[in-house]
Amino acid sequence: MDLIDQLRALASRVAASKDIIQTEEATKNAMIMPFIQLLGYNVFDPLEVTPELIADIGTKKGEKVDYAVLLEGKPIMLFECKKSGADLHINHASQLFRYFHVTAARFGVLTNGLIYKFFTDLEQPNKMDEKPFFEFNILDFKERDVDELKKFAKTMFNIDTILTTANDLKYTRAIQNRLAEWMLNPSEEFVRLLATDMLSGKRFTPTVKDQFTIITKRAFEQLLGERINERLKGAMTPETSPVQEQAPVMLPEELEQNLIVTSAEEIEGLHMIRSILRDVVNPRRIVMRDSQSYCAILLDDNNRKPVCRLRFNNLQKLSLGLFNDKKEEERVSLENLDDLYKYAEQLKATVQLHLPTAA
């Protein structure tokens, strides 16, 4: 059974029992330990999952963190647990802050059995950030959330891979949340910015504010509806054959740019490929150039140096375009983003073809 199916099964049990669970200990047993187990760590083996890890921190003696997940004898994740449904404000993570500072673990998790907030040290080395870079809700998750969670599984765990995407993931989610807020209730500053740009110097009066607040909400709703319709049309349109793709119908540049939407999956794919190729070239030389048909990954932003092509517009049918030494493309299907790592050697070989040969 795949992880997403196991999570759905756990979600059903959690939904049925969350209202009758009243204590932190019951939350650990019924919700949090099964969650850690799903990630591949044996909660009954203290060499993999140590409950109530104790360490002396400065003048504080006998400090405990609820669970420490170990890999090769070293802590990699620390779990601070609260009872089911409890508030998860950062002020409630005091032990997590202190343990993060004195252990080798790079990830801290604050959870109430329903929501799991993942923290690391993006802002200052060896000091846990006050904001999580990833949140997982066991009762409300999407497939891309599961793809992020898989990175913490025992069989997939790689610190460099997680940290490569953590920073972008943190700010991507923050921007998405802010845009969602503005869709429902545009802030005065945002409406003023739009109105000032549109009104060519006219005063931003209360009447104008009210008028443009309504217009802004309507524009957001219409734009979102159009984007959804475009995605649905793309999902229902059969993929073009290679012959057809060589002679696409050209659109005016402005219209084509308006139709291009770079997805979070494509951005994550870029970072994963950069991580794969970091031993071959500087990751900054690997650049993404998006189009309607596919997302091109290039060396030095040069069309003559293709690395691969990502076709992620249809999330139910992901595919990767690989190139041989004649720059001919071969498409392979992906079950999820993690399958990119299966083609690491081919990607490295492709980049090597674009590099100057040593004399």
Short mmCIF file of C-alpha atoms in Angstrom, two decimals:
data_model
loop_
_atom_site.label_atom_id
_atom_site.label_comp_id
_atom_site.label_asym_id
_atom_site.label_seq_id
_atom_site.Cartn_x
_atom_site.Cartn_y
_atom_site.Cartn_z
CA MET A 1 0.00 0.00 0.00
CA ASP A 2 1.40 3.39 -1.01
CA LEU A 3 1.98 6.11 1.58
CA ILE A 4 -0.99 8.18 0.41
CA ASP A 5 -3.33 5.21 0.93
CA GLN A 6 -1.88 4.54 4.39
CA LEU A 7 -2.37 8.21 5.29
CA ARG A 8 -5.98 8.11 4.12
CA ALA A 9 -6.59 5.06 6.31
CA LEU A 10 -5.00 6.81 9.30
CA ALA A 11 -7.02 9.96 8.56
CA SER A 12 -10.24 7.94 8.78
CA ARG A 13 -9.28 6.58 12.20
CA VAL A 14 -8.17 10.01 13.44
CA ALA A 15 -11.39 11.65 12.26
CA ALA A 16 -13.45 9.05 14.13
CA SER A 17 -11.51 9.31 17.41
CA LYS A 18 -10.26 12.92 17.65
CA ASP A 19 -13.25 14.18 19.64
CA ILE A 20 -12.99 11.52 22.34
CA ILE A 21 -9.22 11.77 22.86
CA GLN A 22 -8.66 14.07 25.84
CA THR A 23 -5.00 13.68 26.85
CA GLU A 24 -1.59 14.15 25.31
CA GLU A 25 -0.63 10.53 26.02
CA ALA A 26 -3.72 9.24 24.22
CA THR A 27 -2.94 11.53 21.28
CA LYS A 28 0.57 10.09 21.05
CA ASN A 29 -0.64 6.50 21.09
CA ALA A 30 -3.60 6.86 18.72
CA MET A 31 -2.36 9.50 16.29
CA ILE A 32 1.30 10.48 16.44
CA MET A 33 3.02 7.10 16.87
CA PRO A 34 1.06 5.61 13.91
CA PHE A 35 2.07 8.67 11.84
CA ILE A 36 5.77 8.17 12.62
CA GLN A 37 5.38 4.45 11.89
CA LEU A 38 3.96 5.27 8.43
CA LEU A 39 7.17 7.14 7.64
CA GLY A 40 9.02 3.85 8.07
CA TYR A 41 10.46 4.29 11.58
CA ASN A 42 9.87 1.51 14.11
CA VAL A 43 8.29 3.26 17.09
CA PHE A 44 8.96 0.17 19.22
CA ASP A 45 12.70 0.22 18.55
CA PRO A 46 14.50 2.78 20.77
CA LEU A 47 17.38 2.77 18.28
CA GLU A 48 15.01 4.33 15.74
CA VAL A 49 12.46 6.23 17.85
CA THR A 50 13.43 7.32 21.37
CA PRO A 51 10.53 8.54 23.52
CA GLU A 52 11.19 11.31 26.06
CA LEU A 53 14.78 11.92 25.03
CA ILE A 54 16.60 13.48 27.99
CA ALA A 55 19.51 15.90 27.94
CA ASP A 56 20.90 18.54 30.27
CA ILE A 57 20.74 21.98 28.67
CA GLY A 58 22.70 24.61 30.54
CA THR A 59 21.21 25.02 34.00
CA LYS A 60 18.10 23.03 33.04
CA LYS A 61 18.34 19.36 34.04
CA GLY A 62 16.21 16.50 32.83
CA GLU A 63 14.68 18.36 29.85
CA LYS A 64 12.63 16.03 27.66
CA VAL A 65 11.40 16.11 24.09
CA ASP A 66 8.54 13.71 23.33
CA TYR A 67 10.15 11.73 20.48
CA ALA A 68 13.52 11.74 18.74
CA VAL A 69 13.68 9.92 15.42
CA LEU A 70 17.13 8.41 14.86
CA LEU A 71 18.99 7.38 11.73
CA GLU A 72 22.29 5.53 12.13
CA GLY A 73 22.22 6.36 15.82
CA LYS A 74 21.90 10.13 15.36
CA PRO A 75 18.72 12.21 15.89
CA ILE A 76 17.33 13.59 12.63
CA MET A 77 13.85 14.75 13.75
CA LEU A 78 12.45 15.88 17.09
CA PHE A 79 8.73 15.71 17.87
CA GLU A 80 7.04 17.97 20.42
CA CYS A 81 3.50 16.69 21.03
CA LYS A 82 0.33 18.36 22.29
CA LYS A 83 -3.06 16.82 22.92
CA SER A 84 -5.52 16.40 20.07
CA GLY A 85 -6.75 19.74 18.76
CA ALA A 86 -4.52 21.84 21.07
CA ASP A 87 -3.13 25.18 19.91
CA LEU A 88 0.21 24.90 18.09
CA HIS A 89 1.53 28.41 18.66
CA ILE A 90 5.31 28.62 18.48
CA ASN A 91 5.36 29.61 22.18
CA HIS A 92 4.34 26.02 22.93
CA ALA A 93 7.53 24.63 21.40
CA SER A 94 10.02 25.65 24.10
CA GLN A 95 11.58 22.20 24.51
CA LEU A 96 11.79 21.83 20.75
CA PHE A 97 13.73 25.10 20.52
CA ARG A 98 16.19 24.06 23.21
CA TYR A 99 16.76 20.53 21.91
CA PHE A 100 17.18 21.74 18.35
CA HIS A 101 20.11 23.84 19.53
CA VAL A 102 22.00 21.05 21.32
CA THR A 103 21.36 17.99 19.09
CA ALA A 104 22.38 17.08 15.55
CA ALA A 105 18.74 17.07 14.40
CA ARG A 106 18.00 19.54 11.59
CA PHE A 107 14.21 19.19 11.75
CA GLY A 108 11.72 19.80 14.54
CA VAL A 109 8.03 18.86 14.39
CA LEU A 110 5.31 20.45 16.51
CA THR A 111 2.06 18.47 16.39
CA ASN A 112 -1.31 17.88 18.01
CA GLY A 113 -1.95 14.68 16.07
CA LEU A 114 -3.97 16.54 13.44
CA ILE A 115 -1.50 19.13 12.14
CA TYR A 116 2.25 18.58 11.84
CA LYS A 117 4.42 21.72 11.59
CA PHE A 118 7.95 21.10 10.30
CA PHE A 119 10.74 23.51 11.29
CA THR A 120 14.42 23.87 10.42
CA ASP A 121 17.12 26.57 10.64
CA LEU A 122 16.73 28.58 7.43
CA GLU A 123 17.13 31.96 9.14
CA GLN A 124 20.11 31.30 11.43
CA PRO A 125 22.30 28.18 11.55
CA ASN A 126 21.57 25.85 14.50
CA LYS A 127 18.65 27.99 15.68
CA MET A 128 15.15 26.76 14.91
CA ASP A 129 13.03 29.16 12.86
CA GLU A 130 9.89 30.58 14.41
CA LYS A 131 7.86 29.76 11.31
CA PRO A 132 7.47 26.26 9.82
CA PHE A 133 8.55 25.66 6.24
CA PHE A 134 5.97 22.88 5.79
CA GLU A 135 2.64 21.94 7.37
CA PHE A 136 0.80 18.65 6.97
CA ASN A 137 -2.86 18.28 7.98
CA ILE A 138 -3.81 14.62 8.33
CA LEU A 139 -7.49 15.50 7.75
CA ASP A 140 -6.92 17.77 4.75
CA PHE A 141 -3.98 16.99 2.50
CA LYS A 142 -3.27 17.02 -1.23
CA GLU A 143 -1.07 14.75 -3.31
CA ARG A 144 1.72 17.35 -3.43
CA ASP A 145 1.66 17.48 0.40
CA VAL A 146 2.27 13.73 0.46
CA ASP A 147 5.16 14.16 -1.98
CA GLU A 148 6.76 16.62 0.46
CA LEU A 149 6.11 14.31 3.41
CA LYS A 150 7.75 11.37 1.61
CA LYS A 151 11.08 13.19 1.84
CA PHE A 152 11.02 12.58 5.61
CA ALA A 153 10.43 8.83 5.22
CA LYS A 154 13.23 6.51 6.34
CA THR A 155 13.88 5.16 2.85
CA MET A 156 13.96 8.64 1.25
CA PHE A 157 15.49 10.81 3.97
CA ASN A 158 18.23 13.09 2.67
CA ILE A 159 19.04 16.34 4.47
CA ASP A 160 20.42 18.10 1.38
CA THR A 161 17.35 17.25 -0.70
CA ILE A 162 14.94 18.57 1.93
CA LEU A 163 16.90 21.75 2.62
CA THR A 164 17.26 22.46 -1.11
CA THR A 165 13.49 22.91 -1.46
CA ALA A 166 12.64 24.01 2.10
CA ASN A 167 13.33 27.71 1.58
CA ASP A 168 11.28 28.01 -1.61
CA LEU A 169 8.55 25.85 -0.13
CA LYS A 170 8.32 28.09 2.93
CA TYR A 171 7.89 31.29 0.94
CA THR A 172 5.74 29.71 -1.76
CA ARG A 173 3.20 28.61 0.85
CA ALA A 174 3.37 32.01 2.57
CA ILE A 175 2.67 33.82 -0.71
CA GLN A 176 -0.16 31.41 -1.53
CA ASN A 177 -1.73 32.07 1.87
CA ARG A 178 -1.41 35.83 1.45
CA LEU A 179 -2.95 35.72 -2.05
CA ALA A 180 -5.79 33.57 -0.70
CA GLU A 181 -6.42 36.19 1.99
CA TRP A 182 -6.43 38.97 -0.59
CA MET A 183 -8.88 37.05 -2.77
CA LEU A 184 -11.41 36.94 0.06
CA ASN A 185 -10.59 40.28 1.66
CA PRO A 186 -8.16 42.51 -0.28
CA SER A 187 -6.15 44.73 2.07
CA GLU A 188 -6.42 48.50 1.73
CA GLU A 189 -2.72 48.72 0.79
CA PHE A 190 -3.17 46.17 -2.01
CA VAL A 191 -6.30 47.87 -3.36
CA ARG A 192 -4.58 51.26 -3.16
CA LEU A 193 -1.62 49.90 -5.14
CA LEU A 194 -3.89 48.61 -7.91
CA ALA A 195 -6.11 51.69 -7.97
CA THR A 196 -3.16 54.10 -8.09
CA ASP A 197 -1.75 52.22 -11.05
CA MET A 198 -5.11 52.31 -12.87
CA LEU A 199 -6.35 55.82 -12.05
CA SER A 200 -3.35 57.81 -13.31
CA GLY A 201 -2.91 60.11 -10.32
CA LYS A 202 -6.53 60.48 -9.19
CA ARG A 203 -7.15 60.62 -5.44
CA PHE A 204 -7.77 57.40 -3.55
CA THR A 205 -11.01 58.45 -1.87
CA PRO A 206 -13.21 56.19 0.33
CA THR A 207 -15.58 55.81 -2.62
CA VAL A 208 -12.75 54.71 -4.90
CA LYS A 209 -11.53 52.32 -2.22
CA ASP A 210 -14.94 50.63 -1.91
CA GLN A 211 -15.33 50.46 -5.68
CA PHE A 212 -11.89 48.95 -6.30
CA THR A 213 -12.19 46.49 -3.41
CA ILE A 214 -15.22 44.95 -5.12
CA ILE A 215 -13.53 45.03 -8.53
CA THR A 216 -10.36 43.43 -7.13
CA LYS A 217 -12.30 40.53 -5.56
CA ARG A 218 -14.20 39.99 -8.81
CA ALA A 219 -10.98 40.08 -10.87
CA PHE A 220 -9.37 37.48 -8.59
CA GLU A 221 -12.39 35.19 -8.88
CA GLN A 222 -12.53 35.48 -12.67
CA LEU A 223 -8.77 34.93 -13.05
CA LEU A 224 -8.87 31.85 -10.83
CA GLY A 225 -11.85 30.47 -12.75
CA GLU A 226 -10.06 30.96 -16.08
CA ARG A 227 -6.91 29.23 -14.82
CA ILE A 228 -8.92 26.25 -13.55
CA ASN A 229 -10.71 25.96 -16.90
CA GLU A 230 -7.38 26.04 -18.73
CA ARG A 231 -6.02 23.24 -16.54
CA LEU A 232 -9.16 21.16 -17.05
CA LYS A 233 -8.96 21.62 -20.82
CA GLY A 234 -5.28 20.62 -20.74
CA ALA A 235 -6.09 17.50 -18.73
CA MET A 236 -8.77 16.41 -21.21
CA THR A 237 -6.72 17.13 -24.36
CA PRO A 238 -4.68 14.14 -25.62
CA GLU A 239 -0.93 14.73 -25.59
CA THR A 240 0.35 15.74 -29.02
CA SER A 241 2.60 13.42 -30.97
CA PRO A 242 6.30 14.28 -31.42
CA VAL A 243 5.68 15.16 -35.10
CA GLN A 244 2.91 17.60 -34.21
CA GLU A 245 5.05 19.16 -31.47
CA GLN A 246 7.83 20.00 -33.94
CA ALA A 247 5.47 22.35 -35.78
CA PRO A 248 3.32 24.05 -33.13
CA VAL A 249 0.76 26.70 -33.92
CA MET A 250 2.41 30.00 -33.01
CA LEU A 251 0.58 32.51 -30.87
CA PRO A 252 1.31 36.24 -30.45
CA GLU A 253 4.02 36.63 -27.80
CA GLU A 254 1.83 38.53 -25.38
CA LEU A 255 -0.98 35.97 -25.52
CA GLU A 256 1.42 33.05 -25.15
CA GLN A 257 3.04 34.57 -22.05
CA ASN A 258 -0.38 35.12 -20.46
CA LEU A 259 -1.24 31.45 -20.92
CA ILE A 260 1.94 30.16 -19.22
CA VAL A 261 1.51 29.20 -15.56
CA THR A 262 4.60 27.87 -13.76
CA SER A 263 3.35 25.41 -11.14
CA ALA A 264 4.76 24.60 -7.71
CA GLU A 265 5.52 21.08 -9.00
CA GLU A 266 7.66 22.49 -11.84
CA ILE A 267 9.58 24.73 -9.42
CA GLU A 268 10.18 21.78 -7.10
CA GLY A 269 11.27 19.68 -10.08
CA LEU A 270 13.86 22.32 -10.96
CA HIS A 271 15.30 22.24 -7.43
CA MET A 272 15.40 18.43 -7.40
CA ILE A 273 17.30 18.42 -10.72
CA ARG A 274 19.70 21.05 -9.39
CA SER A 275 20.30 18.81 -6.38
CA ILE A 276 20.97 15.82 -8.65
CA LEU A 277 23.45 17.80 -10.79
CA ARG A 278 25.24 19.72 -8.04
CA ASP A 279 28.27 17.40 -8.26
CA VAL A 280 28.57 18.06 -12.02
CA VAL A 281 27.93 21.83 -12.35
CA ASN A 282 27.09 24.82 -10.19
CA PRO A 283 23.31 24.50 -9.49
CA ARG A 284 22.81 28.14 -10.53
CA ARG A 285 23.73 27.19 -14.10
CA ILE A 286 20.64 24.98 -14.29
CA VAL A 287 17.77 27.23 -15.43
CA MET A 288 14.07 26.73 -16.10
CA ARG A 289 12.35 28.19 -19.16
CA ASP A 290 8.59 27.52 -19.12
CA SER A 291 6.24 27.31 -22.10
CA GLN A 292 2.69 26.11 -22.70
CA SER A 293 3.70 22.64 -23.91
CA TYR A 294 6.47 21.83 -21.46
CA CYS A 295 8.92 23.25 -18.95
CA ALA A 296 12.47 23.21 -20.36
CA ILE A 297 15.43 22.70 -18.03
CA LEU A 298 18.55 24.16 -19.65
CA LEU A 299 22.23 24.55 -18.91
CA ASP A 300 23.24 28.25 -18.85
CA ASP A 301 19.73 29.23 -20.05
CA ASN A 302 20.79 28.08 -23.53
CA ASN A 303 18.30 26.31 -25.82
CA ARG A 304 21.21 24.48 -27.42
CA LYS A 305 22.07 22.89 -24.07
CA PRO A 306 18.87 21.08 -23.04
CA VAL A 307 19.02 19.03 -19.85
CA CYS A 308 15.45 17.67 -19.87
CA ARG A 309 11.80 18.67 -20.25
CA LEU A 310 9.15 18.51 -17.55
CA ARG A 311 5.56 17.91 -18.58
CA PHE A 312 3.69 18.48 -15.32
CA ASN A 313 0.61 20.40 -16.55
CA ASN A 314 -1.47 17.26 -16.20
CA LEU A 315 -0.77 16.19 -12.59
CA GLN A 316 -2.38 12.80 -13.24
CA LYS A 317 0.11 12.09 -16.04
CA LEU A 318 3.58 13.39 -15.20
CA SER A 319 6.33 12.79 -17.74
CA LEU A 320 10.01 13.59 -18.17
CA GLY A 321 11.76 14.25 -21.50
CA LEU A 322 15.36 12.93 -21.59
CA PHE A 323 17.93 13.69 -24.31
CA ASN A 324 20.53 11.43 -25.93
CA ASP A 325 23.84 12.48 -27.51
CA LYS A 326 21.98 13.50 -30.70
CA LYS A 327 19.65 15.75 -28.68
CA GLU A 328 16.72 13.48 -29.48
CA GLU A 329 14.04 13.44 -26.80
CA GLU A 330 12.69 10.30 -25.15
CA ARG A 331 9.71 10.61 -22.82
CA VAL A 332 9.31 8.52 -19.69
CA SER A 333 6.34 8.46 -17.31
CA LEU A 334 6.67 9.43 -13.65
CA GLU A 335 4.43 8.23 -10.85
CA ASN A 336 5.49 11.17 -8.69
CA LEU A 337 8.23 13.81 -8.45
CA ASP A 338 10.56 11.50 -6.52
CA ASP A 339 10.90 9.36 -9.66
CA LEU A 340 13.21 12.07 -11.03
CA TYR A 341 15.99 10.54 -8.93
CA LYS A 342 15.72 7.30 -10.93
CA TYR A 343 17.14 9.17 -13.93
CA ALA A 344 19.97 10.91 -12.09
CA GLU A 345 22.75 9.23 -14.09
CA GLN A 346 21.11 10.05 -17.44
CA LEU A 347 20.68 13.69 -16.43
CA LYS A 348 24.32 13.89 -15.37
CA ALA A 349 25.43 12.30 -18.64
CA THR A 350 23.38 14.83 -20.63
CA VAL A 351 24.99 17.77 -18.84
CA GLN A 352 28.45 16.27 -19.38
CA LEU A 353 27.78 16.38 -23.15
CA HIS A 354 27.40 20.18 -22.93
CA LEU A 355 30.60 20.72 -20.97
CA PRO A 356 33.96 21.43 -22.66
CA THR A 357 36.16 18.37 -23.01
CA ALA A 358 39.39 18.54 -21.02
CA ALA A 359 42.49 18.72 -23.22
#
